[in-house]
Amino acid sequence: MQKLLISILCSATLVLGACSLNRFPWVHRIDIPQGNIVTQLMVNRLKPGMTEAQVRFILGTPLLVDSFRPDRWDYVYRNQHPDGKVDESRVSVYFHDQRLARITGTLQPKPKATPTQPPEQLVEVPPREIVHRGVLEKLWAWIKREK
């Protein structure tokens, strides 16, 4: 009876102790991004007087829209790296008469920033011939096991 009690106690100690270990060196950890990715380039494209639709086109759908103040949109981004480092950015956009009035947060528009366009890449797609086969041709191909 005493051996059973000791073995149960040791097993319980090992199981509960294993739950507290969460940093194994061989376990792969991933970045955990949350929220809207807002870059300095995106914020630089914002100009006072823009409509809500234009701001939404540039920054995307806001993460938070205050139900008591619908003229304020919040864009929050948080990225937790595997080493524990956390990157956070917050941008609040305020509207007056459905026009952009001001921007607050960690990213501010830089007035003398050089206007850079996002990279564009043109891909040439070769034309392909579309073959329309009838029902009997498809049936005959299925019978012959051709695809």
PDB file of C-alpha atoms in Angstrom:
ATOM      1  CA  MET A   1       0.000   0.000   0.000  1.00  0.00           C
ATOM      2  CA  GLN A   2       2.813   2.365   0.864  1.00  0.00           C
ATOM      3  CA  LYS A   3       4.608   1.623  -2.435  1.00  0.00           C
ATOM      4  CA  LEU A   4       1.418   2.445  -4.338  1.00  0.00           C
ATOM      5  CA  LEU A   5       1.040   5.745  -2.499  1.00  0.00           C
ATOM      6  CA  ILE A   6       4.674   6.692  -3.184  1.00  0.00           C
ATOM      7  CA  SER A   7       4.394   5.817  -6.878  1.00  0.00           C
ATOM      8  CA  ILE A   8       1.161   7.833  -7.231  1.00  0.00           C
ATOM      9  CA  LEU A   9       2.783  10.788  -5.462  1.00  0.00           C
ATOM     10  CA  CYS A  10       5.866  10.628  -7.717  1.00  0.00           C
ATOM     11  CA  SER A  11       3.737  10.324 -10.846  1.00  0.00           C
ATOM     12  CA  ALA A  12       1.565  13.274  -9.837  1.00  0.00           C
ATOM     13  CA  THR A  13       4.655  15.366  -9.074  1.00  0.00           C
ATOM     14  CA  LEU A  14       6.178  14.595 -12.476  1.00  0.00           C
ATOM     15  CA  VAL A  15       2.940  15.281 -14.352  1.00  0.00           C
ATOM     16  CA  LEU A  16       2.283  18.590 -12.586  1.00  0.00           C
ATOM     17  CA  GLY A  17       5.931  19.623 -12.891  1.00  0.00           C
ATOM     18  CA  ALA A  18       5.907  18.941 -16.630  1.00  0.00           C
ATOM     19  CA  CYS A  19       2.975  21.319 -17.069  1.00  0.00           C
ATOM     20  CA  SER A  20       5.049  24.213 -15.737  1.00  0.00           C
ATOM     21  CA  LEU A  21       7.849  23.713 -18.270  1.00  0.00           C
ATOM     22  CA  ASN A  22       6.965  25.670 -21.382  1.00  0.00           C
ATOM     23  CA  ARG A  23      10.371  26.601 -22.806  1.00  0.00           C
ATOM     24  CA  PHE A  24      11.875  23.600 -24.482  1.00  0.00           C
ATOM     25  CA  PRO A  25      14.770  24.587 -26.778  1.00  0.00           C
ATOM     26  CA  TRP A  26      13.758  22.201 -29.569  1.00  0.00           C
ATOM     27  CA  VAL A  27      10.149  23.411 -29.787  1.00  0.00           C
ATOM     28  CA  HIS A  28       9.499  25.823 -32.670  1.00  0.00           C
ATOM     29  CA  ARG A  29       7.715  29.003 -31.654  1.00  0.00           C
ATOM     30  CA  ILE A  30       6.008  31.296 -34.130  1.00  0.00           C
ATOM     31  CA  ASP A  31       5.345  35.021 -34.271  1.00  0.00           C
ATOM     32  CA  ILE A  32       1.874  35.923 -33.070  1.00  0.00           C
ATOM     33  CA  PRO A  33       0.600  38.942 -35.040  1.00  0.00           C
ATOM     34  CA  GLN A  34      -2.715  40.447 -33.973  1.00  0.00           C
ATOM     35  CA  GLY A  35      -4.683  43.371 -35.346  1.00  0.00           C
ATOM     36  CA  ASN A  36      -4.258  45.593 -38.381  1.00  0.00           C
ATOM     37  CA  ILE A  37      -0.813  45.965 -39.929  1.00  0.00           C
ATOM     38  CA  VAL A  38      -0.322  49.710 -40.349  1.00  0.00           C
ATOM     39  CA  THR A  39       2.979  50.948 -41.785  1.00  0.00           C
ATOM     40  CA  GLN A  40       4.546  54.392 -41.928  1.00  0.00           C
ATOM     41  CA  LEU A  41       3.988  54.412 -45.698  1.00  0.00           C
ATOM     42  CA  MET A  42       0.257  53.920 -45.186  1.00  0.00           C
ATOM     43  CA  VAL A  43       0.055  56.700 -42.595  1.00  0.00           C
ATOM     44  CA  ASN A  44       2.030  59.066 -44.861  1.00  0.00           C
ATOM     45  CA  ARG A  45      -0.627  58.627 -47.558  1.00  0.00           C
ATOM     46  CA  LEU A  46      -3.338  60.023 -45.255  1.00  0.00           C
ATOM     47  CA  LYS A  47      -4.253  63.665 -45.816  1.00  0.00           C
ATOM     48  CA  PRO A  48      -6.668  65.878 -43.857  1.00  0.00           C
ATOM     49  CA  GLY A  49     -10.041  66.111 -45.549  1.00  0.00           C
ATOM     50  CA  MET A  50     -10.092  62.536 -46.871  1.00  0.00           C
ATOM     51  CA  THR A  51     -13.410  60.728 -46.722  1.00  0.00           C
ATOM     52  CA  GLU A  52     -14.030  57.691 -44.544  1.00  0.00           C
ATOM     53  CA  ALA A  53     -14.036  55.464 -47.621  1.00  0.00           C
ATOM     54  CA  GLN A  54     -10.623  56.756 -48.703  1.00  0.00           C
ATOM     55  CA  VAL A  55      -9.152  56.163 -45.235  1.00  0.00           C
ATOM     56  CA  ARG A  56     -10.660  52.679 -45.155  1.00  0.00           C
ATOM     57  CA  PHE A  57      -9.121  51.979 -48.579  1.00  0.00           C
ATOM     58  CA  ILE A  58      -5.640  52.975 -47.355  1.00  0.00           C
ATOM     59  CA  LEU A  59      -5.647  51.530 -43.818  1.00  0.00           C
ATOM     60  CA  GLY A  60      -8.254  48.789 -44.093  1.00  0.00           C
ATOM     61  CA  THR A  61     -11.205  48.117 -41.843  1.00  0.00           C
ATOM     62  CA  PRO A  62     -10.575  49.512 -38.353  1.00  0.00           C
ATOM     63  CA  LEU A  63     -10.068  47.087 -35.509  1.00  0.00           C
ATOM     64  CA  LEU A  64     -12.111  49.211 -33.114  1.00  0.00           C
ATOM     65  CA  VAL A  65     -14.976  51.577 -33.833  1.00  0.00           C
ATOM     66  CA  ASP A  66     -16.268  53.192 -30.661  1.00  0.00           C
ATOM     67  CA  SER A  67     -20.055  52.909 -30.520  1.00  0.00           C
ATOM     68  CA  PHE A  68     -20.253  56.118 -28.468  1.00  0.00           C
ATOM     69  CA  ARG A  69     -17.895  58.035 -30.788  1.00  0.00           C
ATOM     70  CA  PRO A  70     -18.295  56.678 -34.327  1.00  0.00           C
ATOM     71  CA  ASP A  71     -16.049  59.472 -35.615  1.00  0.00           C
ATOM     72  CA  ARG A  72     -12.999  57.745 -34.065  1.00  0.00           C
ATOM     73  CA  TRP A  73     -11.390  54.653 -35.596  1.00  0.00           C
ATOM     74  CA  ASP A  74      -8.594  52.731 -33.886  1.00  0.00           C
ATOM     75  CA  TYR A  75      -6.021  50.589 -35.647  1.00  0.00           C
ATOM     76  CA  VAL A  76      -4.072  48.461 -33.175  1.00  0.00           C
ATOM     77  CA  TYR A  77      -1.267  46.054 -34.087  1.00  0.00           C
ATOM     78  CA  ARG A  78       0.666  43.759 -31.780  1.00  0.00           C
ATOM     79  CA  ASN A  79       3.300  41.210 -32.762  1.00  0.00           C
ATOM     80  CA  GLN A  80       4.789  38.892 -30.156  1.00  0.00           C
ATOM     81  CA  HIS A  81       8.072  37.312 -31.196  1.00  0.00           C
ATOM     82  CA  PRO A  82       9.231  33.889 -29.965  1.00  0.00           C
ATOM     83  CA  ASP A  83      11.938  35.488 -27.820  1.00  0.00           C
ATOM     84  CA  GLY A  84       9.281  37.434 -25.883  1.00  0.00           C
ATOM     85  CA  LYS A  85       9.844  40.795 -27.597  1.00  0.00           C
ATOM     86  CA  VAL A  86       6.578  42.595 -28.373  1.00  0.00           C
ATOM     87  CA  ASP A  87       6.065  45.187 -31.138  1.00  0.00           C
ATOM     88  CA  GLU A  88       3.010  47.392 -30.730  1.00  0.00           C
ATOM     89  CA  SER A  89       1.631  50.213 -32.807  1.00  0.00           C
ATOM     90  CA  ARG A  90      -1.562  52.179 -32.398  1.00  0.00           C
ATOM     91  CA  VAL A  91      -3.108  54.692 -34.770  1.00  0.00           C
ATOM     92  CA  SER A  92      -6.316  56.568 -33.986  1.00  0.00           C
ATOM     93  CA  VAL A  93      -8.071  58.402 -36.793  1.00  0.00           C
ATOM     94  CA  TYR A  94     -10.610  61.139 -36.015  1.00  0.00           C
ATOM     95  CA  PHE A  95     -13.273  62.418 -38.398  1.00  0.00           C
ATOM     96  CA  HIS A  96     -15.305  65.621 -38.423  1.00  0.00           C
ATOM     97  CA  ASP A  97     -18.315  65.734 -40.767  1.00  0.00           C
ATOM     98  CA  GLN A  98     -17.153  62.400 -42.242  1.00  0.00           C
ATOM     99  CA  ARG A  99     -13.794  63.920 -43.252  1.00  0.00           C
ATOM    100  CA  LEU A 100     -10.392  63.102 -41.768  1.00  0.00           C
ATOM    101  CA  ALA A 101      -9.590  65.684 -39.092  1.00  0.00           C
ATOM    102  CA  ARG A 102      -6.547  64.371 -37.194  1.00  0.00           C
ATOM    103  CA  ILE A 103      -4.354  61.349 -36.530  1.00  0.00           C
ATOM    104  CA  THR A 104      -2.889  60.299 -33.184  1.00  0.00           C
ATOM    105  CA  GLY A 105      -0.847  57.323 -32.043  1.00  0.00           C
ATOM    106  CA  THR A 106       2.600  55.809 -32.364  1.00  0.00           C
ATOM    107  CA  LEU A 107       2.774  56.422 -36.126  1.00  0.00           C
ATOM    108  CA  GLN A 108       2.423  60.008 -37.297  1.00  0.00           C
ATOM    109  CA  PRO A 109       2.414  61.254 -40.892  1.00  0.00           C
ATOM    110  CA  LYS A 110       5.761  62.722 -41.878  1.00  0.00           C
ATOM    111  CA  PRO A 111       5.166  65.893 -43.896  1.00  0.00           C
ATOM    112  CA  LYS A 112       8.398  65.791 -45.898  1.00  0.00           C
ATOM    113  CA  ALA A 113       8.485  62.071 -46.521  1.00  0.00           C
ATOM    114  CA  THR A 114       9.395  61.072 -50.036  1.00  0.00           C
ATOM    115  CA  PRO A 115       6.334  59.643 -51.740  1.00  0.00           C
ATOM    116  CA  THR A 116       7.072  56.035 -52.469  1.00  0.00           C
ATOM    117  CA  GLN A 117       4.674  53.771 -54.215  1.00  0.00           C
ATOM    118  CA  PRO A 118       4.224  50.183 -53.118  1.00  0.00           C
ATOM    119  CA  PRO A 119       6.155  47.795 -55.359  1.00  0.00           C
ATOM    120  CA  GLU A 120       4.261  46.594 -58.381  1.00  0.00           C
ATOM    121  CA  GLN A 121       5.054  43.533 -60.401  1.00  0.00           C
ATOM    122  CA  LEU A 122       3.556  42.790 -63.778  1.00  0.00           C
ATOM    123  CA  VAL A 123       3.040  39.164 -64.618  1.00  0.00           C
ATOM    124  CA  GLU A 124       2.461  38.193 -68.223  1.00  0.00           C
ATOM    125  CA  VAL A 125       0.047  35.310 -68.514  1.00  0.00           C
ATOM    126  CA  PRO A 126       0.335  33.407 -71.787  1.00  0.00           C
ATOM    127  CA  PRO A 127      -2.958  32.806 -73.563  1.00  0.00           C
ATOM    128  CA  ARG A 128      -4.239  29.273 -73.432  1.00  0.00           C
ATOM    129  CA  GLU A 129      -6.528  27.528 -75.777  1.00  0.00           C
ATOM    130  CA  ILE A 130      -9.779  26.403 -74.209  1.00  0.00           C
ATOM    131  CA  VAL A 131     -11.124  23.167 -75.630  1.00  0.00           C
ATOM    132  CA  HIS A 132     -14.861  22.686 -75.268  1.00  0.00           C
ATOM    133  CA  ARG A 133     -15.708  18.998 -75.399  1.00  0.00           C
ATOM    134  CA  GLY A 134     -19.214  17.706 -75.760  1.00  0.00           C
ATOM    135  CA  VAL A 135     -20.948  15.169 -73.565  1.00  0.00           C
ATOM    136  CA  LEU A 136     -20.259  12.260 -75.923  1.00  0.00           C
ATOM    137  CA  GLU A 137     -16.565  13.165 -76.197  1.00  0.00           C
ATOM    138  CA  LYS A 138     -16.278  13.290 -72.405  1.00  0.00           C
ATOM    139  CA  LEU A 139     -18.081   9.961 -72.123  1.00  0.00           C
ATOM    140  CA  TRP A 140     -15.819   8.377 -74.754  1.00  0.00           C
ATOM    141  CA  ALA A 141     -12.716   9.747 -72.973  1.00  0.00           C
ATOM    142  CA  TRP A 142     -13.985   8.335 -69.691  1.00  0.00           C
ATOM    143  CA  ILE A 143     -14.552   4.943 -71.287  1.00  0.00           C
ATOM    144  CA  LYS A 144     -11.051   4.964 -72.765  1.00  0.00           C
ATOM    145  CA  ARG A 145      -9.699   6.267 -69.411  1.00  0.00           C
ATOM    146  CA  GLU A 146      -8.183   9.351 -70.998  1.00  0.00           C
ATOM    147  CA  LYS A 147      -8.152  12.549 -69.071  1.00  0.00           C
TER     148      LYS A 147
END
